Amino acid sequence: LYGFAWSELELQRREPAVAAFRQLLEVWPDHPTAPSARFYLARTLTETKQYDEVAALLAVFPSRHPGHRLLPDAAYLRGWSLVSAGRDAEGVRELKAFIAAHPRHELVPQARRVVVAAVLRGGRKAELAAEYEALLRESPPTAGGLYDAGVIAQKLGREKEAENTWRQLRSRFPDHELSARAALELAEAAFKQDHFKESLTLAKKAGESPEPAVKLGALVLIGENELKQKRPQAALKVFQAAEALEADDRGLHFRALAGRGLAHEELRQWAAAAKAYEAVAAASPDKTLREWAKQRLAQVRARLSPPAKAKPEKPKP
């Protein structure tokens, strides 16, 4: 039965696999394959987002299968499923217990990321500060810990501490994928401070990332920096490249489209600018950006409309 369930999983037939795992656990709950069946049943159920059932299945794993090799993985999956079910407080407790019990497990970095995301959603300053201090105490420091510490510091309004932490990440782990994310965060911070040359340099470094979302963010920021430095033609090319990039971030895609509109304006390409602004005003998920696009669109349309001809004066008798 266990082999049948695995075969169905390999054939990507989820429902019969789930049914077989359930039957095994019901009829032979003490069989040597039961721990693996419980874990892989839970993991399969995550694919259909049945997070509460996953959490319930794995809650009994430590007592039913003590010392099993999958115990740490089950502990992580239970914590993750609780957070995914919206039960952040329970999930964070489970994940922190997993991290404390198995500090060298390969899933610890992912567990920390889930904990930080949940804590950030909660937004409670005391909890954020405690998690920030815990991340800074990591020994040895990890790329994930330093990146998340920067995110929390930023959330707490400690901008300088966030920047210092991300610089430390880039210095210690220059080849880590999170180094590119840190470069993008630092580029955004420099842009807000009008340090456009520094921002451009960091954004170009972030643009080397293999992650589509980071690459997209970097391209948008490069384009915005080119605009600030009065290079609309270069900005236009970058924004077009950003729009063509496949990345699941509608907000950034519309930011690129808005930037393209500005570049067209700078180049006095009014019709192209109007088309870009129309798209942003119609569908951007950012209300502020939609309103801004509507204002720009009105100004560009005024340039497109030919001036009204003055009526000739009648000759005086």
PDB file of C-alpha atoms in Angstrom:
ATOM      1  CA  LEU A   1       0.000   0.000   0.000  1.00  0.00           C
ATOM      2  CA  TYR A   2       2.851   2.358   0.834  1.00  0.00           C
ATOM      3  CA  GLY A   3       4.545   1.532  -2.476  1.00  0.00           C
ATOM      4  CA  PHE A   4       1.257   2.050  -4.323  1.00  0.00           C
ATOM      5  CA  ALA A   5       0.856   5.509  -2.730  1.00  0.00           C
ATOM      6  CA  TRP A   6       4.386   6.483  -3.766  1.00  0.00           C
ATOM      7  CA  SER A   7       3.800   5.237  -7.311  1.00  0.00           C
ATOM      8  CA  GLU A   8       0.686   7.401  -7.558  1.00  0.00           C
ATOM      9  CA  LEU A   9       2.662  10.405  -6.329  1.00  0.00           C
ATOM     10  CA  GLU A  10       5.338   9.770  -8.965  1.00  0.00           C
ATOM     11  CA  LEU A  11       2.596   9.642 -11.594  1.00  0.00           C
ATOM     12  CA  GLN A  12       1.288  12.972 -10.242  1.00  0.00           C
ATOM     13  CA  ARG A  13      -2.037  11.435  -9.241  1.00  0.00           C
ATOM     14  CA  ARG A  14      -2.554  13.131  -5.914  1.00  0.00           C
ATOM     15  CA  GLU A  15      -6.006  11.877  -4.890  1.00  0.00           C
ATOM     16  CA  PRO A  16      -5.327   8.101  -5.020  1.00  0.00           C
ATOM     17  CA  ALA A  17      -1.992   8.681  -3.278  1.00  0.00           C
ATOM     18  CA  VAL A  18      -3.705  10.574  -0.454  1.00  0.00           C
ATOM     19  CA  ALA A  19      -6.357   7.841  -0.143  1.00  0.00           C
ATOM     20  CA  ALA A  20      -3.691   5.119   0.065  1.00  0.00           C
ATOM     21  CA  PHE A  21      -1.672   6.970   2.719  1.00  0.00           C
ATOM     22  CA  ARG A  22      -4.854   7.542   4.752  1.00  0.00           C
ATOM     23  CA  GLN A  23      -5.790   3.853   4.523  1.00  0.00           C
ATOM     24  CA  LEU A  24      -2.328   2.778   5.664  1.00  0.00           C
ATOM     25  CA  LEU A  25      -2.451   5.042   8.719  1.00  0.00           C
ATOM     26  CA  GLU A  26      -5.962   3.877   9.597  1.00  0.00           C
ATOM     27  CA  VAL A  27      -5.373   0.120   9.233  1.00  0.00           C
ATOM     28  CA  TRP A  28      -1.693  -0.193  10.192  1.00  0.00           C
ATOM     29  CA  PRO A  29      -0.913   2.868  12.402  1.00  0.00           C
ATOM     30  CA  ASP A  30       2.111   1.126  13.990  1.00  0.00           C
ATOM     31  CA  HIS A  31       3.670  -0.229  10.794  1.00  0.00           C
ATOM     32  CA  PRO A  32       7.324   0.850  10.149  1.00  0.00           C
ATOM     33  CA  THR A  33       6.164   2.829   7.103  1.00  0.00           C
ATOM     34  CA  ALA A  34       3.519   4.771   9.080  1.00  0.00           C
ATOM     35  CA  PRO A  35       5.814   7.723  10.042  1.00  0.00           C
ATOM     36  CA  SER A  36       6.821   8.284   6.419  1.00  0.00           C
ATOM     37  CA  ALA A  37       3.219   7.842   5.280  1.00  0.00           C
ATOM     38  CA  ARG A  38       2.066  10.470   7.807  1.00  0.00           C
ATOM     39  CA  PHE A  39       4.732  12.952   6.743  1.00  0.00           C
ATOM     40  CA  TYR A  40       4.243  12.522   2.988  1.00  0.00           C
ATOM     41  CA  LEU A  41       0.473  12.596   3.345  1.00  0.00           C
ATOM     42  CA  ALA A  42       0.832  15.926   5.151  1.00  0.00           C
ATOM     43  CA  ARG A  43       3.239  17.265   2.552  1.00  0.00           C
ATOM     44  CA  THR A  44       0.896  16.228  -0.265  1.00  0.00           C
ATOM     45  CA  LEU A  45      -2.040  17.955   1.439  1.00  0.00           C
ATOM     46  CA  THR A  46      -0.090  21.249   1.454  1.00  0.00           C
ATOM     47  CA  GLU A  47      -0.421  21.248  -2.336  1.00  0.00           C
ATOM     48  CA  THR A  48      -4.182  21.674  -1.945  1.00  0.00           C
ATOM     49  CA  LYS A  49      -3.733  24.174   0.906  1.00  0.00           C
ATOM     50  CA  GLN A  50      -5.352  21.962   3.558  1.00  0.00           C
ATOM     51  CA  TYR A  51      -3.111  23.547   6.176  1.00  0.00           C
ATOM     52  CA  ASP A  52      -5.253  22.865   9.255  1.00  0.00           C
ATOM     53  CA  GLU A  53      -5.409  19.168   8.436  1.00  0.00           C
ATOM     54  CA  VAL A  54      -1.632  19.127   7.867  1.00  0.00           C
ATOM     55  CA  ALA A  55      -1.079  20.702  11.288  1.00  0.00           C
ATOM     56  CA  ALA A  56      -3.402  18.169  12.947  1.00  0.00           C
ATOM     57  CA  LEU A  57      -1.724  15.206  11.217  1.00  0.00           C
ATOM     58  CA  LEU A  58       1.734  16.301  12.330  1.00  0.00           C
ATOM     59  CA  ALA A  59       0.757  17.336  15.869  1.00  0.00           C
ATOM     60  CA  VAL A  60       0.952  13.690  16.972  1.00  0.00           C
ATOM     61  CA  PHE A  61       4.188  12.935  15.099  1.00  0.00           C
ATOM     62  CA  PRO A  62       6.537  13.371  18.128  1.00  0.00           C
ATOM     63  CA  SER A  63       4.433  11.142  20.395  1.00  0.00           C
ATOM     64  CA  ARG A  64       3.580   8.486  17.786  1.00  0.00           C
ATOM     65  CA  HIS A  65       6.997   8.327  16.122  1.00  0.00           C
ATOM     66  CA  PRO A  66       9.640   9.526  18.634  1.00  0.00           C
ATOM     67  CA  GLY A  67      13.194   9.585  17.333  1.00  0.00           C
ATOM     68  CA  HIS A  68      12.198   9.075  13.694  1.00  0.00           C
ATOM     69  CA  ARG A  69      14.535  10.596  11.100  1.00  0.00           C
ATOM     70  CA  LEU A  70      11.668  12.726   9.710  1.00  0.00           C
ATOM     71  CA  LEU A  71      10.841  14.259  13.096  1.00  0.00           C
ATOM     72  CA  PRO A  72      12.670  17.571  12.399  1.00  0.00           C
ATOM     73  CA  ASP A  73      11.092  17.865   8.932  1.00  0.00           C
ATOM     74  CA  ALA A  74       7.668  17.192  10.446  1.00  0.00           C
ATOM     75  CA  ALA A  75       8.247  19.861  13.097  1.00  0.00           C
ATOM     76  CA  TYR A  76       9.142  22.425  10.436  1.00  0.00           C
ATOM     77  CA  LEU A  77       6.192  21.474   8.221  1.00  0.00           C
ATOM     78  CA  ARG A  78       3.750  21.730  11.120  1.00  0.00           C
ATOM     79  CA  GLY A  79       4.987  25.219  12.033  1.00  0.00           C
ATOM     80  CA  TRP A  80       4.887  26.318   8.398  1.00  0.00           C
ATOM     81  CA  SER A  81       1.369  24.938   7.935  1.00  0.00           C
ATOM     82  CA  LEU A  82       0.100  26.777  11.018  1.00  0.00           C
ATOM     83  CA  VAL A  83       1.483  30.071   9.712  1.00  0.00           C
ATOM     84  CA  SER A  84       0.025  29.317   6.263  1.00  0.00           C
ATOM     85  CA  ALA A  85      -3.364  28.701   7.927  1.00  0.00           C
ATOM     86  CA  GLY A  86      -3.229  32.177   9.477  1.00  0.00           C
ATOM     87  CA  ARG A  87      -2.391  30.882  12.956  1.00  0.00           C
ATOM     88  CA  ASP A  88       0.785  32.936  13.198  1.00  0.00           C
ATOM     89  CA  ALA A  89       1.312  32.835  16.965  1.00  0.00           C
ATOM     90  CA  GLU A  90       1.113  29.020  17.105  1.00  0.00           C
ATOM     91  CA  GLY A  91       3.213  28.624  13.997  1.00  0.00           C
ATOM     92  CA  VAL A  92       5.948  30.955  15.223  1.00  0.00           C
ATOM     93  CA  ARG A  93       6.143  29.037  18.516  1.00  0.00           C
ATOM     94  CA  GLU A  94       6.483  25.727  16.651  1.00  0.00           C
ATOM     95  CA  LEU A  95       9.121  27.069  14.286  1.00  0.00           C
ATOM     96  CA  LYS A  96      11.173  28.625  17.068  1.00  0.00           C
ATOM     97  CA  ALA A  97      11.062  25.301  18.928  1.00  0.00           C
ATOM     98  CA  PHE A  98      12.218  23.556  15.737  1.00  0.00           C
ATOM     99  CA  ILE A  99      15.111  26.030  15.333  1.00  0.00           C
ATOM    100  CA  ALA A 100      16.169  25.594  18.984  1.00  0.00           C
ATOM    101  CA  ALA A 101      16.003  21.783  18.806  1.00  0.00           C
ATOM    102  CA  HIS A 102      17.707  21.402  15.409  1.00  0.00           C
ATOM    103  CA  PRO A 103      19.950  24.487  14.926  1.00  0.00           C
ATOM    104  CA  ARG A 104      22.013  22.879  12.162  1.00  0.00           C
ATOM    105  CA  HIS A 105      19.133  21.449  10.131  1.00  0.00           C
ATOM    106  CA  GLU A 106      19.017  22.502   6.478  1.00  0.00           C
ATOM    107  CA  LEU A 107      15.481  23.905   6.928  1.00  0.00           C
ATOM    108  CA  VAL A 108      16.496  26.355   9.698  1.00  0.00           C
ATOM    109  CA  PRO A 109      17.115  29.293   7.287  1.00  0.00           C
ATOM    110  CA  GLN A 110      13.663  28.781   5.750  1.00  0.00           C
ATOM    111  CA  ALA A 111      12.113  28.522   9.196  1.00  0.00           C
ATOM    112  CA  ARG A 112      13.676  31.851  10.181  1.00  0.00           C
ATOM    113  CA  ARG A 113      12.307  33.482   7.043  1.00  0.00           C
ATOM    114  CA  VAL A 114       8.782  32.246   7.844  1.00  0.00           C
ATOM    115  CA  VAL A 115       9.100  33.470  11.440  1.00  0.00           C
ATOM    116  CA  VAL A 116      10.300  36.904  10.333  1.00  0.00           C
ATOM    117  CA  ALA A 117       7.491  37.213   7.767  1.00  0.00           C
ATOM    118  CA  ALA A 118       4.911  36.305  10.422  1.00  0.00           C
ATOM    119  CA  VAL A 119       6.407  38.731  12.945  1.00  0.00           C
ATOM    120  CA  LEU A 120       6.453  41.504  10.346  1.00  0.00           C
ATOM    121  CA  ARG A 121       2.778  40.887   9.575  1.00  0.00           C
ATOM    122  CA  GLY A 122       1.949  41.175  13.263  1.00  0.00           C
ATOM    123  CA  GLY A 123       3.816  44.457  13.481  1.00  0.00           C
ATOM    124  CA  ARG A 124       4.152  44.384  17.283  1.00  0.00           C
ATOM    125  CA  LYS A 125       7.240  46.446  18.106  1.00  0.00           C
ATOM    126  CA  ALA A 126       8.305  44.446  21.150  1.00  0.00           C
ATOM    127  CA  GLU A 127       8.129  41.192  19.197  1.00  0.00           C
ATOM    128  CA  LEU A 128       9.931  42.746  16.236  1.00  0.00           C
ATOM    129  CA  ALA A 129      12.697  44.079  18.464  1.00  0.00           C
ATOM    130  CA  ALA A 130      13.122  40.696  20.177  1.00  0.00           C
ATOM    131  CA  GLU A 131      13.386  38.902  16.822  1.00  0.00           C
ATOM    132  CA  TYR A 132      15.863  41.531  15.589  1.00  0.00           C
ATOM    133  CA  GLU A 133      18.126  40.974  18.603  1.00  0.00           C
ATOM    134  CA  ALA A 134      17.857  37.189  18.187  1.00  0.00           C
ATOM    135  CA  LEU A 135      18.963  37.433  14.559  1.00  0.00           C
ATOM    136  CA  LEU A 136      21.937  39.628  15.456  1.00  0.00           C
ATOM    137  CA  ARG A 137      23.036  37.084  18.084  1.00  0.00           C
ATOM    138  CA  GLU A 138      23.284  34.279  15.523  1.00  0.00           C
ATOM    139  CA  SER A 139      26.717  32.693  15.710  1.00  0.00           C
ATOM    140  CA  PRO A 140      28.102  32.371  13.177  1.00  0.00           C
ATOM    141  CA  PRO A 141      26.065  34.973  11.285  1.00  0.00           C
ATOM    142  CA  THR A 142      24.100  33.726   8.274  1.00  0.00           C
ATOM    143  CA  ALA A 143      23.138  35.532   5.092  1.00  0.00           C
ATOM    144  CA  GLY A 144      19.444  34.928   5.790  1.00  0.00           C
ATOM    145  CA  GLY A 145      19.718  36.174   9.351  1.00  0.00           C
ATOM    146  CA  LEU A 146      21.494  39.375   8.337  1.00  0.00           C
ATOM    147  CA  TYR A 147      19.027  40.087   5.543  1.00  0.00           C
ATOM    148  CA  ASP A 148      16.013  39.548   7.781  1.00  0.00           C
ATOM    149  CA  ALA A 149      17.582  41.634  10.558  1.00  0.00           C
ATOM    150  CA  GLY A 150      17.841  44.490   8.055  1.00  0.00           C
ATOM    151  CA  VAL A 151      14.199  44.107   7.063  1.00  0.00           C
ATOM    152  CA  ILE A 152      13.083  44.199  10.700  1.00  0.00           C
ATOM    153  CA  ALA A 153      15.326  47.177  11.490  1.00  0.00           C
ATOM    154  CA  GLN A 154      13.736  49.022   8.583  1.00  0.00           C
ATOM    155  CA  LYS A 155      10.268  48.132   9.883  1.00  0.00           C
ATOM    156  CA  LEU A 156      11.270  49.533  13.275  1.00  0.00           C
ATOM    157  CA  GLY A 157      12.393  52.788  11.635  1.00  0.00           C
ATOM    158  CA  ARG A 158      16.096  52.103  12.252  1.00  0.00           C
ATOM    159  CA  GLU A 159      17.189  52.930   8.723  1.00  0.00           C
ATOM    160  CA  LYS A 160      20.914  53.254   9.469  1.00  0.00           C
ATOM    161  CA  GLU A 161      20.990  49.929  11.314  1.00  0.00           C
ATOM    162  CA  ALA A 162      19.212  48.288   8.388  1.00  0.00           C
ATOM    163  CA  GLU A 163      21.729  49.682   5.920  1.00  0.00           C
ATOM    164  CA  ASN A 164      24.687  48.639   8.091  1.00  0.00           C
ATOM    165  CA  THR A 165      23.304  45.099   8.375  1.00  0.00           C
ATOM    166  CA  TRP A 166      22.822  44.769   4.627  1.00  0.00           C
ATOM    167  CA  ARG A 167      26.336  46.114   3.994  1.00  0.00           C
ATOM    168  CA  GLN A 168      27.643  43.491   6.419  1.00  0.00           C
ATOM    169  CA  LEU A 169      25.747  40.830   4.474  1.00  0.00           C
ATOM    170  CA  ARG A 170      27.276  41.973   1.176  1.00  0.00           C
ATOM    171  CA  SER A 171      30.747  42.011   2.739  1.00  0.00           C
ATOM    172  CA  ARG A 172      30.514  38.591   4.417  1.00  0.00           C
ATOM    173  CA  PHE A 173      28.530  36.742   1.731  1.00  0.00           C
ATOM    174  CA  PRO A 174      29.264  38.488  -1.596  1.00  0.00           C
ATOM    175  CA  ASP A 175      28.255  35.458  -3.688  1.00  0.00           C
ATOM    176  CA  HIS A 176      25.060  34.605  -1.799  1.00  0.00           C
ATOM    177  CA  GLU A 177      21.773  35.252  -3.626  1.00  0.00           C
ATOM    178  CA  LEU A 178      20.638  37.447  -0.729  1.00  0.00           C
ATOM    179  CA  SER A 179      23.601  39.738  -1.378  1.00  0.00           C
ATOM    180  CA  ALA A 180      21.813  40.913  -4.530  1.00  0.00           C
ATOM    181  CA  ARG A 181      18.624  41.548  -2.528  1.00  0.00           C
ATOM    182  CA  ALA A 182      20.648  43.538  -0.004  1.00  0.00           C
ATOM    183  CA  ALA A 183      22.173  45.554  -2.844  1.00  0.00           C
ATOM    184  CA  LEU A 184      18.661  46.372  -4.086  1.00  0.00           C
ATOM    185  CA  GLU A 185      17.549  47.472  -0.595  1.00  0.00           C
ATOM    186  CA  LEU A 186      20.631  49.698  -0.305  1.00  0.00           C
ATOM    187  CA  ALA A 187      20.014  51.091  -3.796  1.00  0.00           C
ATOM    188  CA  GLU A 188      16.435  52.022  -2.833  1.00  0.00           C
ATOM    189  CA  ALA A 189      17.709  53.723   0.336  1.00  0.00           C
ATOM    190  CA  ALA A 190      20.332  55.693  -1.628  1.00  0.00           C
ATOM    191  CA  PHE A 191      17.711  56.751  -4.187  1.00  0.00           C
ATOM    192  CA  LYS A 192      15.458  58.139  -1.449  1.00  0.00           C
ATOM    193  CA  GLN A 193      18.414  60.189  -0.186  1.00  0.00           C
ATOM    194  CA  ASP A 194      19.048  61.579  -3.720  1.00  0.00           C
ATOM    195  CA  HIS A 195      22.371  59.715  -3.970  1.00  0.00           C
ATOM    196  CA  PHE A 196      21.626  58.734  -7.543  1.00  0.00           C
ATOM    197  CA  LYS A 197      25.099  57.628  -8.649  1.00  0.00           C
ATOM    198  CA  GLU A 198      25.472  55.331  -5.641  1.00  0.00           C
ATOM    199  CA  SER A 199      21.942  54.037  -6.156  1.00  0.00           C
ATOM    200  CA  LEU A 200      22.647  53.299  -9.826  1.00  0.00           C
ATOM    201  CA  THR A 201      25.836  51.376  -9.014  1.00  0.00           C
ATOM    202  CA  LEU A 202      24.074  49.242  -6.385  1.00  0.00           C
ATOM    203  CA  ALA A 203      21.035  48.661  -8.599  1.00  0.00           C
ATOM    204  CA  LYS A 204      23.255  47.404 -11.425  1.00  0.00           C
ATOM    205  CA  LYS A 205      24.852  44.967  -8.980  1.00  0.00           C
ATOM    206  CA  ALA A 206      21.402  43.792  -7.886  1.00  0.00           C
ATOM    207  CA  GLY A 207      20.460  43.374 -11.559  1.00  0.00           C
ATOM    208  CA  GLU A 208      22.916  40.474 -11.783  1.00  0.00           C
ATOM    209  CA  SER A 209      20.627  38.418  -9.547  1.00  0.00           C
ATOM    210  CA  PRO A 210      19.124  35.229 -11.024  1.00  0.00           C
ATOM    211  CA  GLU A 211      15.890  35.933  -9.092  1.00  0.00           C
ATOM    212  CA  PRO A 212      13.305  37.477 -11.479  1.00  0.00           C
ATOM    213  CA  ALA A 213      11.741  39.640  -8.739  1.00  0.00           C
ATOM    214  CA  VAL A 214      15.106  41.112  -7.682  1.00  0.00           C
ATOM    215  CA  LYS A 215      16.173  41.603 -11.285  1.00  0.00           C
ATOM    216  CA  LEU A 216      12.890  43.386 -12.066  1.00  0.00           C
ATOM    217  CA  GLY A 217      13.219  45.675  -9.046  1.00  0.00           C
ATOM    218  CA  ALA A 218      16.796  46.482 -10.046  1.00  0.00           C
ATOM    219  CA  LEU A 219      15.836  47.319 -13.640  1.00  0.00           C
ATOM    220  CA  VAL A 220      13.042  49.642 -12.515  1.00  0.00           C
ATOM    221  CA  LEU A 221      15.400  51.443 -10.153  1.00  0.00           C
ATOM    222  CA  ILE A 222      18.107  51.710 -12.829  1.00  0.00           C
ATOM    223  CA  GLY A 223      15.559  53.340 -15.124  1.00  0.00           C
ATOM    224  CA  GLU A 224      14.463  55.778 -12.423  1.00  0.00           C
ATOM    225  CA  ASN A 225      18.077  56.716 -11.750  1.00  0.00           C
ATOM    226  CA  GLU A 226      18.694  57.296 -15.451  1.00  0.00           C
ATOM    227  CA  LEU A 227      15.715  59.653 -15.495  1.00  0.00           C
ATOM    228  CA  LYS A 228      17.061  61.570 -12.484  1.00  0.00           C
ATOM    229  CA  GLN A 229      20.365  61.977 -14.307  1.00  0.00           C
ATOM    230  CA  LYS A 230      18.602  63.338 -17.420  1.00  0.00           C
ATOM    231  CA  ARG A 231      19.221  60.325 -19.654  1.00  0.00           C
ATOM    232  CA  PRO A 232      15.682  59.561 -20.928  1.00  0.00           C
ATOM    233  CA  GLN A 233      16.769  57.442 -23.900  1.00  0.00           C
ATOM    234  CA  ALA A 234      18.786  55.112 -21.647  1.00  0.00           C
ATOM    235  CA  ALA A 235      15.919  55.053 -19.140  1.00  0.00           C
ATOM    236  CA  LEU A 236      13.428  54.114 -21.866  1.00  0.00           C
ATOM    237  CA  LYS A 237      15.473  51.061 -22.899  1.00  0.00           C
ATOM    238  CA  VAL A 238      15.750  49.867 -19.294  1.00  0.00           C
ATOM    239  CA  PHE A 239      12.030  50.289 -18.597  1.00  0.00           C
ATOM    240  CA  GLN A 240      11.188  48.354 -21.766  1.00  0.00           C
ATOM    241  CA  ALA A 241      13.502  45.540 -20.635  1.00  0.00           C
ATOM    242  CA  ALA A 242      11.767  45.559 -17.220  1.00  0.00           C
ATOM    243  CA  GLU A 243       8.318  45.271 -18.807  1.00  0.00           C
ATOM    244  CA  ALA A 244       9.477  42.319 -20.901  1.00  0.00           C
ATOM    245  CA  LEU A 245      10.849  40.451 -17.876  1.00  0.00           C
ATOM    246  CA  GLU A 246       8.644  37.649 -16.575  1.00  0.00           C
ATOM    247  CA  ALA A 247       8.312  38.222 -12.831  1.00  0.00           C
ATOM    248  CA  ASP A 248       5.285  37.897 -10.579  1.00  0.00           C
ATOM    249  CA  ASP A 249       5.094  41.477  -9.295  1.00  0.00           C
ATOM    250  CA  ARG A 250       2.353  43.598 -10.864  1.00  0.00           C
ATOM    251  CA  GLY A 251       3.332  46.594  -8.770  1.00  0.00           C
ATOM    252  CA  LEU A 252       6.849  46.706 -10.204  1.00  0.00           C
ATOM    253  CA  HIS A 253       5.615  46.144 -13.765  1.00  0.00           C
ATOM    254  CA  PHE A 254       3.300  49.164 -13.491  1.00  0.00           C
ATOM    255  CA  ARG A 255       6.109  51.191 -11.906  1.00  0.00           C
ATOM    256  CA  ALA A 256       8.207  50.358 -14.984  1.00  0.00           C
ATOM    257  CA  LEU A 257       5.316  51.377 -17.239  1.00  0.00           C
ATOM    258  CA  ALA A 258       4.980  54.687 -15.385  1.00  0.00           C
ATOM    259  CA  GLY A 259       8.722  55.244 -15.785  1.00  0.00           C
ATOM    260  CA  ARG A 260       8.426  54.570 -19.502  1.00  0.00           C
ATOM    261  CA  GLY A 261       5.719  57.209 -19.670  1.00  0.00           C
ATOM    262  CA  LEU A 262       8.060  59.754 -18.078  1.00  0.00           C
ATOM    263  CA  ALA A 263      10.870  58.820 -20.471  1.00  0.00           C
ATOM    264  CA  HIS A 264       8.537  59.309 -23.461  1.00  0.00           C
ATOM    265  CA  GLU A 265       7.551  62.697 -22.032  1.00  0.00           C
ATOM    266  CA  GLU A 266      11.176  63.758 -21.714  1.00  0.00           C
ATOM    267  CA  LEU A 267      11.668  62.747 -25.357  1.00  0.00           C
ATOM    268  CA  ARG A 268       8.504  64.683 -26.327  1.00  0.00           C
ATOM    269  CA  GLN A 269       6.835  61.485 -27.537  1.00  0.00           C
ATOM    270  CA  TRP A 270       3.417  62.542 -26.307  1.00  0.00           C
ATOM    271  CA  ALA A 271       1.273  59.783 -27.839  1.00  0.00           C
ATOM    272  CA  ALA A 272       3.489  57.022 -26.442  1.00  0.00           C
ATOM    273  CA  ALA A 273       3.531  58.708 -23.032  1.00  0.00           C
ATOM    274  CA  ALA A 274      -0.269  58.981 -23.025  1.00  0.00           C
ATOM    275  CA  LYS A 275      -0.626  55.275 -23.868  1.00  0.00           C
ATOM    276  CA  ALA A 276       1.651  54.279 -20.978  1.00  0.00           C
ATOM    277  CA  TYR A 277      -0.179  56.526 -18.504  1.00  0.00           C
ATOM    278  CA  GLU A 278      -3.578  55.205 -19.654  1.00  0.00           C
ATOM    279  CA  ALA A 279      -2.493  51.653 -18.828  1.00  0.00           C
ATOM    280  CA  VAL A 280      -1.197  52.635 -15.379  1.00  0.00           C
ATOM    281  CA  ALA A 281      -4.286  54.712 -14.554  1.00  0.00           C
ATOM    282  CA  ALA A 282      -6.566  51.846 -15.575  1.00  0.00           C
ATOM    283  CA  ALA A 283      -4.981  48.849 -13.866  1.00  0.00           C
ATOM    284  CA  SER A 284      -2.157  49.622 -11.421  1.00  0.00           C
ATOM    285  CA  PRO A 285      -2.738  47.964  -8.014  1.00  0.00           C
ATOM    286  CA  ASP A 286      -1.237  51.067  -6.357  1.00  0.00           C
ATOM    287  CA  LYS A 287      -3.931  53.727  -5.841  1.00  0.00           C
ATOM    288  CA  THR A 288      -1.374  56.534  -5.440  1.00  0.00           C
ATOM    289  CA  LEU A 289       0.333  55.566  -8.707  1.00  0.00           C
ATOM    290  CA  ARG A 290      -3.052  55.414 -10.493  1.00  0.00           C
ATOM    291  CA  GLU A 291      -3.924  58.947  -9.389  1.00  0.00           C
ATOM    292  CA  TRP A 292      -0.471  60.228 -10.385  1.00  0.00           C
ATOM    293  CA  ALA A 293      -0.854  58.605 -13.833  1.00  0.00           C
ATOM    294  CA  LYS A 294      -4.243  60.266 -14.317  1.00  0.00           C
ATOM    295  CA  GLN A 295      -2.693  63.681 -13.625  1.00  0.00           C
ATOM    296  CA  ARG A 296       0.197  63.048 -16.030  1.00  0.00           C
ATOM    297  CA  LEU A 297      -2.252  61.766 -18.641  1.00  0.00           C
ATOM    298  CA  ALA A 298      -4.309  64.973 -18.471  1.00  0.00           C
ATOM    299  CA  GLN A 299      -1.187  67.086 -19.016  1.00  0.00           C
ATOM    300  CA  VAL A 300       0.025  64.955 -21.926  1.00  0.00           C
ATOM    301  CA  ARG A 301      -3.401  65.009 -23.597  1.00  0.00           C
ATOM    302  CA  ALA A 302      -3.353  68.787 -23.405  1.00  0.00           C
ATOM    303  CA  ARG A 303      -0.174  68.723 -25.471  1.00  0.00           C
ATOM    304  CA  LEU A 304      -1.697  66.298 -27.962  1.00  0.00           C
ATOM    305  CA  SER A 305      -4.797  68.464 -28.561  1.00  0.00           C
ATOM    306  CA  PRO A 306      -4.195  71.109 -31.239  1.00  0.00           C
ATOM    307  CA  PRO A 307      -4.748  74.671 -29.991  1.00  0.00           C
ATOM    308  CA  ALA A 308      -8.140  76.120 -30.865  1.00  0.00           C
ATOM    309  CA  LYS A 309      -8.032  78.455 -33.852  1.00  0.00           C
ATOM    310  CA  ALA A 310      -8.850  82.042 -33.087  1.00  0.00           C
ATOM    311  CA  LYS A 311     -11.966  83.282 -34.870  1.00  0.00           C
ATOM    312  CA  PRO A 312     -11.186  85.977 -37.452  1.00  0.00           C
ATOM    313  CA  GLU A 313     -12.437  89.384 -36.463  1.00  0.00           C
ATOM    314  CA  LYS A 314     -15.204  90.876 -38.547  1.00  0.00           C
ATOM    315  CA  PRO A 315     -14.065  93.885 -40.546  1.00  0.00           C
ATOM    316  CA  LYS A 316     -15.220  97.122 -39.105  1.00  0.00           C
ATOM    317  CA  PRO A 317     -17.622  99.137 -41.313  1.00  0.00           C
TER     318      PRO A 317
END
